[in-house]
Amino acid sequence: MRVLVQCCRCSRSAPGAGGPGPSRTRRALSGLGRLPGGEGCPDARGREKPPWRVLFFGTDRFAREALRALLAARENKEEELIEKLEVVTVPSPSPKGLPVKQYAVQSQLPVYEWPDVGSGEYDVGVVASFGRLLSEALILKFPYGVLNIHPSCLPRWRGPAPIIHTVLHGDTITGVTVMQIRPKRFDIGPILKQETIPVPPRSTAKELEAVLSRLGANMLISVLKNLPESLNNGRQQPKEGVTYAPKISAGTSCVKWEEQTSEQIFRLYRAIGNIIPLQTLWMENTIKLLDLVEVNSSVLADPKLTGQEVIPGSVVYHKQSQILLVYCKDGWIGVRSVMLKKTLTATDFYNGYLHPWYQKNSQTQPSQCRFHTLRLPTKKKQKKIVAMQQCVNS
């Protein structure tokens, strides 16, 4: 890995030499609110029109789609939109690195690991799912500033996990915002382009991410084709409707049977199930719920379910459909497989755990056979689960 040091390349004209006039940085930012602390690098020089020199900051699969679009644009010699493309990513515990790094290496693009950045000259920076604040000094090195592709309709769901919170809260409309970033705070900059789409019914965060990543990549290319005009026409975010999408903690995955409805549990499963499995407690052992399914009306009509009193967390094995039925605040959810020491189908769990329990406790009420809400130890700084798919290589 090359370790390169970037310095501010400000070309200053000698007095009376007829310099380049107002800086591109200053002009790009003038209509959108100046950066705090000054007007930028007064004489930083950028190109008037494409092809652009781009430094890309990203990590996950959402970002990889944007990088793919930039690379395709660079290889399209007819349009001449991108001349130079280099990548900054973050260190990864995996030897292969994160999806952006894998794709960049395969595509033979120069790659730098944060906080190292490219030492060359660039016109514009592009950020997608990077998860790091860029300093004002770094932002001002780009004559056209830094663009961010954010998978929500800002100002809704500012923060690192917008897609997860979109699914978790049952939003019916979402979208992508291409904005210009500002230092010190995430997702507050002016909007350059924004498009909305309906959220597909019952879509998972992973499925929605795929849709939004393609939309965001196309929107980025559209903005770059008319970059000076896009910057001049940018609009400030409205002050109304601001919501936040913080990272997900391990505690979020703990199902609260007494408090959560079946709809809320399914939203939780669709939102984070592919990152961290939902968890509960079985006989003082943590059990992970791997495959949740909705329960159809024919199963719910079974006399075994309607003929007894049940309380939240109660577990019943339904032999005909081969699923575990678990009662929550307002009804039943189905579970096809779990993990308790190893992965078990619902039938395996019944044969190995439920049936022996019934035999041993034949005189007790079936409702006593139940899952309990898992309470994780409270920590001052509970470890957060990285938003979206930054920990998942593909």
mmCIF file of C-alpha atoms in Angstrom:
data_model
loop_
_atom_site.group_PDB
_atom_site.id
_atom_site.type_symbol
_atom_site.label_atom_id
_atom_site.label_comp_id
_atom_site.label_asym_id
_atom_site.label_seq_id
_atom_site.Cartn_x
_atom_site.Cartn_y
_atom_site.Cartn_z
ATOM 1 C CA MET A 1 0.000 0.000 0.000
ATOM 2 C CA ARG A 2 1.402 3.351 -1.017
ATOM 3 C CA VAL A 3 1.508 5.957 1.709
ATOM 4 C CA LEU A 4 1.213 9.343 0.067
ATOM 5 C CA VAL A 5 1.066 12.717 1.709
ATOM 6 C CA GLN A 6 -1.234 15.295 0.238
ATOM 7 C CA CYS A 7 -0.380 18.970 0.442
ATOM 8 C CA CYS A 8 -2.523 21.915 -0.463
ATOM 9 C CA ARG A 9 -1.561 22.900 -3.992
ATOM 10 C CA CYS A 10 -2.579 26.510 -4.118
ATOM 11 C CA SER A 11 -1.124 28.326 -7.115
ATOM 12 C CA ARG A 12 -0.752 31.970 -6.200
ATOM 13 C CA SER A 13 -0.134 34.559 -8.867
ATOM 14 C CA ALA A 14 2.485 37.171 -8.390
ATOM 15 C CA PRO A 15 1.184 40.683 -7.799
ATOM 16 C CA GLY A 16 0.091 42.236 -11.036
ATOM 17 C CA ALA A 17 0.576 39.039 -12.979
ATOM 18 C CA GLY A 18 -3.044 38.699 -13.984
ATOM 19 C CA GLY A 19 -4.092 35.703 -11.872
ATOM 20 C CA PRO A 20 -6.921 33.319 -12.551
ATOM 21 C CA GLY A 21 -9.592 35.465 -10.906
ATOM 22 C CA PRO A 22 -12.007 34.213 -8.199
ATOM 23 C CA SER A 23 -11.263 30.631 -7.225
ATOM 24 C CA ARG A 24 -13.441 27.818 -8.431
ATOM 25 C CA THR A 25 -13.832 26.737 -4.812
ATOM 26 C CA ARG A 26 -15.116 30.127 -3.749
ATOM 27 C CA ARG A 27 -17.491 30.376 -6.691
ATOM 28 C CA ALA A 28 -18.791 26.839 -6.198
ATOM 29 C CA LEU A 29 -19.582 27.532 -2.554
ATOM 30 C CA SER A 30 -20.715 31.140 -2.810
ATOM 31 C CA GLY A 31 -24.350 30.409 -3.579
ATOM 32 C CA LEU A 32 -24.641 27.518 -1.148
ATOM 33 C CA GLY A 33 -23.392 29.028 2.091
ATOM 34 C CA ARG A 34 -19.724 29.539 2.848
ATOM 35 C CA LEU A 35 -17.784 27.005 4.813
ATOM 36 C CA PRO A 36 -17.320 28.044 8.440
ATOM 37 C CA GLY A 37 -14.004 29.636 9.193
ATOM 38 C CA GLY A 38 -13.237 31.200 5.825
ATOM 39 C CA GLU A 39 -13.779 31.211 2.094
ATOM 40 C CA GLY A 40 -11.446 28.389 1.185
ATOM 41 C CA CYS A 41 -8.265 28.236 -0.773
ATOM 42 C CA PRO A 42 -8.495 31.492 -2.739
ATOM 43 C CA ASP A 43 -6.546 30.469 -5.833
ATOM 44 C CA ALA A 44 -7.186 26.710 -6.102
ATOM 45 C CA ARG A 45 -7.581 26.061 -9.828
ATOM 46 C CA GLY A 46 -10.041 23.615 -11.346
ATOM 47 C CA ARG A 47 -11.158 22.883 -14.845
ATOM 48 C CA GLU A 48 -14.013 24.799 -16.376
ATOM 49 C CA LYS A 49 -15.621 21.666 -17.861
ATOM 50 C CA PRO A 50 -15.174 17.859 -18.093
ATOM 51 C CA PRO A 51 -13.316 15.576 -18.145
ATOM 52 C CA TRP A 52 -13.078 15.684 -14.345
ATOM 53 C CA ARG A 53 -10.388 14.330 -12.050
ATOM 54 C CA VAL A 54 -12.229 12.472 -9.272
ATOM 55 C CA LEU A 55 -11.156 11.125 -5.881
ATOM 56 C CA PHE A 56 -13.717 8.618 -4.599
ATOM 57 C CA PHE A 57 -14.319 7.819 -0.896
ATOM 58 C CA GLY A 58 -16.315 4.653 -0.142
ATOM 59 C CA THR A 59 -16.498 1.273 1.519
ATOM 60 C CA ASP A 60 -19.558 -0.928 1.004
ATOM 61 C CA ARG A 61 -21.779 -2.376 -1.729
ATOM 62 C CA PHE A 62 -23.820 0.806 -2.037
ATOM 63 C CA ALA A 63 -20.609 2.742 -2.693
ATOM 64 C CA ARG A 64 -19.293 0.083 -5.065
ATOM 65 C CA GLU A 65 -22.174 0.715 -7.469
ATOM 66 C CA ALA A 66 -21.257 4.413 -7.645
ATOM 67 C CA LEU A 67 -17.601 3.526 -8.239
ATOM 68 C CA ARG A 68 -18.639 1.157 -11.010
ATOM 69 C CA ALA A 69 -20.566 3.971 -12.703
ATOM 70 C CA LEU A 70 -17.580 6.323 -12.424
ATOM 71 C CA LEU A 71 -15.264 3.726 -13.925
ATOM 72 C CA ALA A 72 -17.676 3.108 -16.813
ATOM 73 C CA ALA A 73 -17.789 6.856 -17.413
ATOM 74 C CA ARG A 74 -13.983 7.043 -17.444
ATOM 75 C CA GLU A 75 -13.827 4.255 -20.020
ATOM 76 C CA ASN A 76 -16.417 5.957 -22.223
ATOM 77 C CA LYS A 77 -14.111 7.991 -24.457
ATOM 78 C CA GLU A 78 -16.967 9.487 -26.448
ATOM 79 C CA GLU A 79 -18.453 11.492 -23.572
ATOM 80 C CA GLU A 80 -15.125 12.337 -21.891
ATOM 81 C CA LEU A 81 -16.682 12.837 -18.463
ATOM 82 C CA ILE A 82 -13.978 11.330 -16.214
ATOM 83 C CA GLU A 83 -10.274 11.548 -16.918
ATOM 84 C CA LYS A 84 -8.766 10.467 -13.602
ATOM 85 C CA LEU A 85 -10.267 8.208 -10.935
ATOM 86 C CA GLU A 86 -8.638 7.189 -7.654
ATOM 87 C CA VAL A 87 -10.093 5.611 -4.506
ATOM 88 C CA VAL A 88 -9.866 6.112 -0.746
ATOM 89 C CA THR A 89 -11.282 3.422 1.550
ATOM 90 C CA VAL A 90 -10.910 2.481 5.223
ATOM 91 C CA PRO A 91 -8.836 -0.336 6.738
ATOM 92 C CA SER A 92 -10.702 -3.650 6.915
ATOM 93 C CA PRO A 93 -10.208 -6.673 9.188
ATOM 94 C CA SER A 94 -10.662 -8.876 6.144
ATOM 95 C CA PRO A 95 -7.524 -9.540 4.028
ATOM 96 C CA LYS A 96 -9.574 -8.979 0.886
ATOM 97 C CA GLY A 97 -10.843 -5.651 2.165
ATOM 98 C CA LEU A 98 -14.254 -4.065 1.776
ATOM 99 C CA PRO A 99 -16.300 -4.302 -1.449
ATOM 100 C CA VAL A 100 -15.018 -0.954 -2.758
ATOM 101 C CA LYS A 101 -11.405 -1.956 -2.247
ATOM 102 C CA GLN A 102 -11.954 -5.338 -3.884
ATOM 103 C CA TYR A 103 -13.557 -3.745 -6.924
ATOM 104 C CA ALA A 104 -10.941 -0.991 -7.182
ATOM 105 C CA VAL A 105 -8.049 -3.474 -7.018
ATOM 106 C CA GLN A 106 -9.696 -5.714 -9.626
ATOM 107 C CA SER A 107 -10.173 -2.665 -11.849
ATOM 108 C CA GLN A 108 -6.533 -1.590 -11.348
ATOM 109 C CA LEU A 109 -7.469 1.735 -9.800
ATOM 110 C CA PRO A 110 -5.085 3.467 -7.371
ATOM 111 C CA VAL A 111 -6.276 2.769 -3.786
ATOM 112 C CA TYR A 112 -5.398 4.630 -0.580
ATOM 113 C CA GLU A 113 -6.368 3.692 2.971
ATOM 114 C CA TRP A 114 -7.737 6.441 5.177
ATOM 115 C CA PRO A 115 -6.311 8.735 6.493
ATOM 116 C CA ASP A 116 -3.928 8.565 3.515
ATOM 117 C CA VAL A 117 -5.362 10.240 0.430
ATOM 118 C CA GLY A 118 -4.150 10.786 -3.102
ATOM 119 C CA SER A 119 -1.360 13.268 -3.655
ATOM 120 C CA GLY A 120 -2.415 14.332 -7.129
ATOM 121 C CA GLU A 121 -4.667 17.162 -8.257
ATOM 122 C CA TYR A 122 -8.418 16.583 -8.412
ATOM 123 C CA ASP A 123 -11.426 18.625 -9.457
ATOM 124 C CA VAL A 124 -14.064 17.019 -7.239
ATOM 125 C CA GLY A 125 -14.410 14.455 -4.472
ATOM 126 C CA VAL A 126 -17.237 11.913 -4.285
ATOM 127 C CA VAL A 127 -18.326 10.245 -1.026
ATOM 128 C CA ALA A 128 -20.644 7.231 -0.706
ATOM 129 C CA SER A 129 -21.061 5.282 2.546
ATOM 130 C CA PHE A 130 -17.650 6.318 3.821
ATOM 131 C CA GLY A 131 -18.472 6.809 7.488
ATOM 132 C CA ARG A 132 -15.717 9.357 8.149
ATOM 133 C CA LEU A 133 -15.952 13.129 8.457
ATOM 134 C CA LEU A 134 -13.763 14.964 5.978
ATOM 135 C CA SER A 135 -11.985 17.965 7.403
ATOM 136 C CA GLU A 136 -12.561 21.456 6.065
ATOM 137 C CA ALA A 137 -8.941 21.555 4.898
ATOM 138 C CA LEU A 138 -9.443 18.380 2.856
ATOM 139 C CA ILE A 139 -12.757 19.530 1.381
ATOM 140 C CA LEU A 140 -11.174 22.785 0.248
ATOM 141 C CA LYS A 141 -8.499 20.952 -1.722
ATOM 142 C CA PHE A 142 -11.195 20.154 -4.306
ATOM 143 C CA PRO A 143 -12.060 23.136 -6.528
ATOM 144 C CA TYR A 144 -15.636 21.842 -6.886
ATOM 145 C CA GLY A 145 -15.911 20.566 -3.317
ATOM 146 C CA VAL A 146 -17.042 17.061 -2.370
ATOM 147 C CA LEU A 147 -20.310 15.407 -3.377
ATOM 148 C CA ASN A 148 -22.120 12.844 -1.235
ATOM 149 C CA ILE A 149 -24.586 10.180 -2.419
ATOM 150 C CA HIS A 150 -26.986 9.609 0.478
ATOM 151 C CA PRO A 151 -29.704 6.901 0.302
ATOM 152 C CA SER A 152 -32.623 8.856 1.733
ATOM 153 C CA CYS A 153 -34.656 11.946 0.993
ATOM 154 C CA LEU A 154 -32.762 14.384 3.169
ATOM 155 C CA PRO A 155 -33.339 15.821 5.691
ATOM 156 C CA ARG A 156 -35.065 12.542 6.593
ATOM 157 C CA TRP A 157 -32.660 9.924 7.937
ATOM 158 C CA ARG A 158 -29.446 11.846 8.301
ATOM 159 C CA GLY A 159 -26.688 9.575 9.559
ATOM 160 C CA PRO A 160 -24.930 6.285 8.815
ATOM 161 C CA ALA A 161 -27.883 3.853 8.583
ATOM 162 C CA PRO A 162 -30.647 5.476 6.489
ATOM 163 C CA ILE A 163 -31.724 2.337 4.608
ATOM 164 C CA ILE A 164 -32.000 0.287 7.798
ATOM 165 C CA HIS A 165 -34.167 2.947 9.453
ATOM 166 C CA THR A 166 -36.305 3.342 6.330
ATOM 167 C CA VAL A 167 -37.257 -0.343 6.564
ATOM 168 C CA LEU A 168 -37.369 -0.405 10.364
ATOM 169 C CA HIS A 169 -39.889 2.442 10.536
ATOM 170 C CA GLY A 170 -42.053 1.217 7.672
ATOM 171 C CA ASP A 171 -41.511 4.175 5.331
ATOM 172 C CA THR A 172 -43.459 3.865 2.093
ATOM 173 C CA ILE A 173 -41.389 6.451 0.198
ATOM 174 C CA THR A 174 -37.629 6.789 0.053
ATOM 175 C CA GLY A 175 -35.033 7.975 -2.438
ATOM 176 C CA VAL A 176 -31.511 9.254 -2.976
ATOM 177 C CA THR A 177 -29.991 12.681 -2.421
ATOM 178 C CA VAL A 178 -26.827 13.950 -4.089
ATOM 179 C CA MET A 179 -25.551 16.779 -1.944
ATOM 180 C CA GLN A 180 -22.435 18.828 -1.350
ATOM 181 C CA ILE A 181 -20.848 17.994 1.985
ATOM 182 C CA ARG A 182 -19.919 20.410 4.741
ATOM 183 C CA PRO A 183 -17.323 19.842 7.465
ATOM 184 C CA LYS A 184 -17.970 18.924 11.120
ATOM 185 C CA ARG A 185 -21.469 17.441 10.632
ATOM 186 C CA PHE A 186 -22.896 14.668 8.463
ATOM 187 C CA ASP A 187 -25.584 15.174 5.815
ATOM 188 C CA ILE A 188 -26.367 18.874 6.296
ATOM 189 C CA GLY A 189 -25.092 20.287 2.995
ATOM 190 C CA PRO A 190 -27.085 21.714 0.081
ATOM 191 C CA ILE A 191 -29.077 19.374 -2.159
ATOM 192 C CA LEU A 192 -27.948 19.203 -5.779
ATOM 193 C CA LYS A 193 -30.301 16.450 -6.935
ATOM 194 C CA GLN A 194 -32.978 14.373 -5.219
ATOM 195 C CA GLU A 195 -35.251 11.617 -6.513
ATOM 196 C CA THR A 196 -37.926 9.600 -4.716
ATOM 197 C CA ILE A 197 -39.186 6.040 -5.216
ATOM 198 C CA PRO A 198 -41.792 3.891 -3.444
ATOM 199 C CA VAL A 199 -40.402 1.320 -1.018
ATOM 200 C CA PRO A 200 -41.272 -2.146 -2.397
ATOM 201 C CA PRO A 201 -43.585 -4.004 0.016
ATOM 202 C CA ARG A 202 -41.768 -6.391 2.366
ATOM 203 C CA SER A 203 -38.367 -5.499 0.920
ATOM 204 C CA THR A 204 -35.303 -6.099 3.061
ATOM 205 C CA ALA A 205 -32.669 -3.454 3.670
ATOM 206 C CA LYS A 206 -30.327 -5.450 1.424
ATOM 207 C CA GLU A 207 -32.856 -5.502 -1.420
ATOM 208 C CA LEU A 208 -33.639 -1.806 -1.019
ATOM 209 C CA GLU A 209 -29.932 -0.999 -0.938
ATOM 210 C CA ALA A 210 -29.492 -2.615 -4.356
ATOM 211 C CA VAL A 211 -32.275 -0.481 -5.833
ATOM 212 C CA LEU A 212 -31.034 2.755 -4.269
ATOM 213 C CA SER A 213 -27.396 2.110 -5.189
ATOM 214 C CA ARG A 214 -28.274 1.946 -8.892
ATOM 215 C CA LEU A 215 -30.429 5.063 -8.630
ATOM 216 C CA GLY A 216 -27.687 6.938 -6.773
ATOM 217 C CA ALA A 217 -25.017 5.954 -9.297
ATOM 218 C CA ASN A 218 -27.121 7.255 -12.192
ATOM 219 C CA MET A 219 -27.875 10.479 -10.330
ATOM 220 C CA LEU A 220 -24.181 11.055 -9.636
ATOM 221 C CA ILE A 221 -23.291 10.778 -13.309
ATOM 222 C CA SER A 222 -26.110 13.196 -14.160
ATOM 223 C CA VAL A 223 -24.757 15.758 -11.672
ATOM 224 C CA LEU A 224 -21.181 15.402 -12.961
ATOM 225 C CA LYS A 225 -22.308 16.022 -16.537
ATOM 226 C CA ASN A 226 -23.550 19.452 -15.444
ATOM 227 C CA LEU A 227 -21.393 20.022 -12.381
ATOM 228 C CA PRO A 228 -21.008 23.847 -12.344
ATOM 229 C CA GLU A 229 -24.715 24.302 -13.077
ATOM 230 C CA SER A 230 -25.679 21.717 -10.442
ATOM 231 C CA LEU A 231 -23.616 23.534 -7.816
ATOM 232 C CA ASN A 232 -25.088 26.902 -8.727
ATOM 233 C CA ASN A 233 -28.650 25.522 -8.536
ATOM 234 C CA GLY A 234 -28.196 23.702 -5.223
ATOM 235 C CA ARG A 235 -30.769 24.349 -2.506
ATOM 236 C CA GLN A 236 -30.464 24.311 1.239
ATOM 237 C CA GLN A 237 -32.133 21.463 3.104
ATOM 238 C CA PRO A 238 -35.453 22.349 4.767
ATOM 239 C CA LYS A 239 -35.411 22.709 8.527
ATOM 240 C CA GLU A 240 -38.611 20.693 8.866
ATOM 241 C CA GLY A 241 -38.716 16.905 8.728
ATOM 242 C CA VAL A 242 -35.235 16.213 10.099
ATOM 243 C CA THR A 243 -34.783 12.668 11.446
ATOM 244 C CA TYR A 244 -31.658 10.717 12.352
ATOM 245 C CA ALA A 245 -30.492 7.214 11.459
ATOM 246 C CA PRO A 246 -27.859 6.164 14.002
ATOM 247 C CA LYS A 247 -25.823 2.974 13.774
ATOM 248 C CA ILE A 248 -27.527 -0.163 15.004
ATOM 249 C CA SER A 249 -26.388 -1.645 18.314
ATOM 250 C CA ALA A 250 -26.425 -5.327 19.211
ATOM 251 C CA GLY A 251 -29.283 -4.589 21.602
ATOM 252 C CA THR A 252 -31.519 -3.650 18.661
ATOM 253 C CA SER A 253 -31.546 -7.298 17.576
ATOM 254 C CA CYS A 254 -33.130 -8.493 20.850
ATOM 255 C CA VAL A 255 -36.815 -9.234 20.246
ATOM 256 C CA LYS A 256 -39.133 -7.795 22.903
ATOM 257 C CA TRP A 257 -42.048 -10.236 22.784
ATOM 258 C CA GLU A 258 -44.260 -8.317 25.213
ATOM 259 C CA GLU A 259 -43.728 -4.948 23.522
ATOM 260 C CA GLN A 260 -43.362 -5.557 19.780
ATOM 261 C CA THR A 261 -46.121 -6.433 17.356
ATOM 262 C CA SER A 262 -45.660 -9.028 14.626
ATOM 263 C CA GLU A 263 -45.301 -6.211 12.077
ATOM 264 C CA GLN A 264 -42.569 -4.538 14.117
ATOM 265 C CA ILE A 265 -40.675 -7.806 14.469
ATOM 266 C CA PHE A 266 -40.849 -8.491 10.746
ATOM 267 C CA ARG A 267 -39.645 -4.951 9.998
ATOM 268 C CA LEU A 268 -36.746 -5.509 12.370
ATOM 269 C CA TYR A 269 -35.932 -8.802 10.627
ATOM 270 C CA ARG A 270 -36.050 -7.210 7.167
ATOM 271 C CA ALA A 271 -33.983 -4.242 8.357
ATOM 272 C CA ILE A 272 -31.067 -5.969 10.093
ATOM 273 C CA GLY A 273 -31.490 -9.728 9.672
ATOM 274 C CA ASN A 274 -28.738 -10.002 7.072
ATOM 275 C CA ILE A 275 -26.286 -8.083 9.304
ATOM 276 C CA ILE A 276 -27.070 -9.472 12.757
ATOM 277 C CA PRO A 277 -29.686 -12.184 13.463
ATOM 278 C CA LEU A 278 -32.556 -11.425 15.791
ATOM 279 C CA GLN A 279 -31.898 -12.795 19.274
ATOM 280 C CA THR A 280 -33.941 -14.105 22.175
ATOM 281 C CA LEU A 281 -33.521 -16.264 25.269
ATOM 282 C CA TRP A 282 -34.357 -19.963 25.552
ATOM 283 C CA MET A 283 -33.886 -21.629 28.940
ATOM 284 C CA GLU A 284 -31.178 -19.106 29.851
ATOM 285 C CA ASN A 285 -29.368 -19.667 26.534
ATOM 286 C CA THR A 286 -29.137 -17.110 23.755
ATOM 287 C CA ILE A 287 -30.825 -18.328 20.586
ATOM 288 C CA LYS A 288 -30.719 -16.632 17.190
ATOM 289 C CA LEU A 289 -33.759 -16.557 14.922
ATOM 290 C CA LEU A 290 -32.448 -17.059 11.398
ATOM 291 C CA ASP A 291 -35.442 -17.420 9.087
ATOM 292 C CA LEU A 292 -38.702 -15.673 9.930
ATOM 293 C CA VAL A 293 -41.904 -16.177 7.921
ATOM 294 C CA GLU A 294 -45.417 -14.828 8.103
ATOM 295 C CA VAL A 295 -48.052 -17.215 9.387
ATOM 296 C CA ASN A 296 -50.999 -17.862 7.068
ATOM 297 C CA SER A 297 -54.611 -17.979 8.190
ATOM 298 C CA SER A 298 -54.966 -21.761 7.871
ATOM 299 C CA VAL A 299 -52.220 -22.257 10.453
ATOM 300 C CA LEU A 300 -53.741 -19.701 12.796
ATOM 301 C CA ALA A 301 -57.061 -21.562 12.638
ATOM 302 C CA ASP A 302 -55.494 -24.661 14.185
ATOM 303 C CA PRO A 303 -57.454 -25.600 17.366
ATOM 304 C CA LYS A 304 -54.150 -26.080 19.209
ATOM 305 C CA LEU A 305 -53.560 -22.347 18.876
ATOM 306 C CA THR A 306 -57.083 -21.092 19.443
ATOM 307 C CA GLY A 307 -57.986 -23.457 22.259
ATOM 308 C CA GLN A 308 -55.466 -22.282 24.822
ATOM 309 C CA GLU A 309 -54.358 -19.116 26.507
ATOM 310 C CA VAL A 310 -50.950 -17.912 25.350
ATOM 311 C CA ILE A 311 -48.604 -15.228 26.543
ATOM 312 C CA PRO A 312 -45.887 -13.356 24.594
ATOM 313 C CA GLY A 313 -42.882 -15.567 23.865
ATOM 314 C CA SER A 314 -44.866 -18.839 23.885
ATOM 315 C CA VAL A 315 -43.417 -21.363 21.415
ATOM 316 C CA VAL A 316 -45.442 -24.011 19.568
ATOM 317 C CA TYR A 317 -44.220 -26.372 16.852
ATOM 318 C CA HIS A 318 -46.640 -26.639 13.920
ATOM 319 C CA LYS A 319 -46.001 -30.035 12.411
ATOM 320 C CA GLN A 320 -47.908 -29.583 9.143
ATOM 321 C CA SER A 321 -45.975 -26.461 8.094
ATOM 322 C CA GLN A 322 -42.778 -27.452 9.952
ATOM 323 C CA ILE A 323 -42.323 -24.065 11.575
ATOM 324 C CA LEU A 324 -42.027 -22.749 15.106
ATOM 325 C CA LEU A 325 -44.846 -20.418 16.041
ATOM 326 C CA VAL A 326 -43.921 -17.709 18.535
ATOM 327 C CA TYR A 327 -46.501 -15.416 20.109
ATOM 328 C CA CYS A 328 -45.747 -11.698 20.300
ATOM 329 C CA LYS A 329 -47.745 -8.663 21.449
ATOM 330 C CA ASP A 330 -50.560 -9.037 18.919
ATOM 331 C CA GLY A 331 -50.251 -12.449 17.281
ATOM 332 C CA TRP A 332 -47.943 -15.127 15.921
ATOM 333 C CA ILE A 333 -44.771 -15.120 13.846
ATOM 334 C CA GLY A 334 -43.202 -18.158 12.180
ATOM 335 C CA VAL A 335 -39.572 -19.280 12.472
ATOM 336 C CA ARG A 336 -38.098 -21.845 10.062
ATOM 337 C CA SER A 337 -34.603 -22.105 11.526
ATOM 338 C CA VAL A 338 -32.623 -21.035 14.584
ATOM 339 C CA MET A 339 -29.077 -21.162 15.894
ATOM 340 C CA LEU A 340 -28.452 -22.693 19.309
ATOM 341 C CA LYS A 341 -24.858 -23.940 19.387
ATOM 342 C CA LYS A 342 -25.443 -24.849 15.722
ATOM 343 C CA THR A 343 -28.017 -24.134 13.025
ATOM 344 C CA LEU A 344 -31.248 -26.083 13.516
ATOM 345 C CA THR A 345 -34.408 -26.329 11.474
ATOM 346 C CA ALA A 346 -37.685 -25.844 13.335
ATOM 347 C CA THR A 347 -38.140 -29.623 13.261
ATOM 348 C CA ASP A 348 -34.644 -30.177 14.668
ATOM 349 C CA PHE A 349 -35.354 -27.711 17.464
ATOM 350 C CA TYR A 350 -38.629 -29.432 18.281
ATOM 351 C CA ASN A 351 -37.066 -32.909 18.343
ATOM 352 C CA GLY A 352 -34.027 -31.838 20.349
ATOM 353 C CA TYR A 353 -35.502 -29.282 22.743
ATOM 354 C CA LEU A 354 -39.271 -28.743 22.636
ATOM 355 C CA HIS A 355 -40.407 -32.356 22.684
ATOM 356 C CA PRO A 356 -38.079 -33.311 25.582
ATOM 357 C CA TRP A 357 -39.335 -30.242 27.475
ATOM 358 C CA TYR A 358 -42.946 -31.344 27.062
ATOM 359 C CA GLN A 359 -42.087 -34.865 28.200
ATOM 360 C CA LYS A 360 -40.250 -33.591 31.246
ATOM 361 C CA ASN A 361 -42.910 -31.026 32.143
ATOM 362 C CA SER A 362 -46.064 -32.890 31.197
ATOM 363 C CA GLN A 363 -48.066 -31.406 34.078
ATOM 364 C CA THR A 364 -47.276 -27.779 33.290
ATOM 365 C CA GLN A 365 -49.083 -25.431 30.925
ATOM 366 C CA PRO A 366 -47.733 -25.265 27.338
ATOM 367 C CA SER A 367 -47.575 -21.465 27.687
ATOM 368 C CA GLN A 368 -44.683 -21.918 30.086
ATOM 369 C CA CYS A 369 -42.609 -23.190 27.177
ATOM 370 C CA ARG A 370 -41.508 -19.853 25.828
ATOM 371 C CA PHE A 371 -38.823 -17.512 24.612
ATOM 372 C CA HIS A 372 -37.870 -14.644 26.917
ATOM 373 C CA THR A 373 -36.605 -11.216 25.941
ATOM 374 C CA LEU A 374 -32.804 -11.146 25.974
ATOM 375 C CA ARG A 375 -31.402 -8.292 28.053
ATOM 376 C CA LEU A 376 -27.847 -7.506 27.094
ATOM 377 C CA PRO A 377 -25.530 -6.002 29.730
ATOM 378 C CA THR A 378 -25.677 -2.226 29.742
ATOM 379 C CA LYS A 379 -22.409 -0.640 28.675
ATOM 380 C CA LYS A 380 -21.442 3.015 28.674
ATOM 381 C CA LYS A 381 -20.087 2.618 25.185
ATOM 382 C CA GLN A 382 -21.997 -0.235 23.630
ATOM 383 C CA LYS A 383 -20.402 -1.496 20.449
ATOM 384 C CA LYS A 384 -22.294 -0.447 17.381
ATOM 385 C CA ILE A 385 -23.003 -2.600 14.365
ATOM 386 C CA VAL A 386 -21.672 -0.946 11.213
ATOM 387 C CA ALA A 387 -24.487 0.380 9.099
ATOM 388 C CA MET A 388 -25.523 -1.164 5.810
ATOM 389 C CA GLN A 389 -23.075 -3.808 4.609
ATOM 390 C CA GLN A 390 -19.685 -2.393 5.521
ATOM 391 C CA CYS A 391 -18.770 -5.571 7.422
ATOM 392 C CA VAL A 392 -20.044 -7.879 4.693
ATOM 393 C CA ASN A 393 -17.802 -8.635 1.738
ATOM 394 C CA SER A 394 -19.260 -9.822 -1.516
#
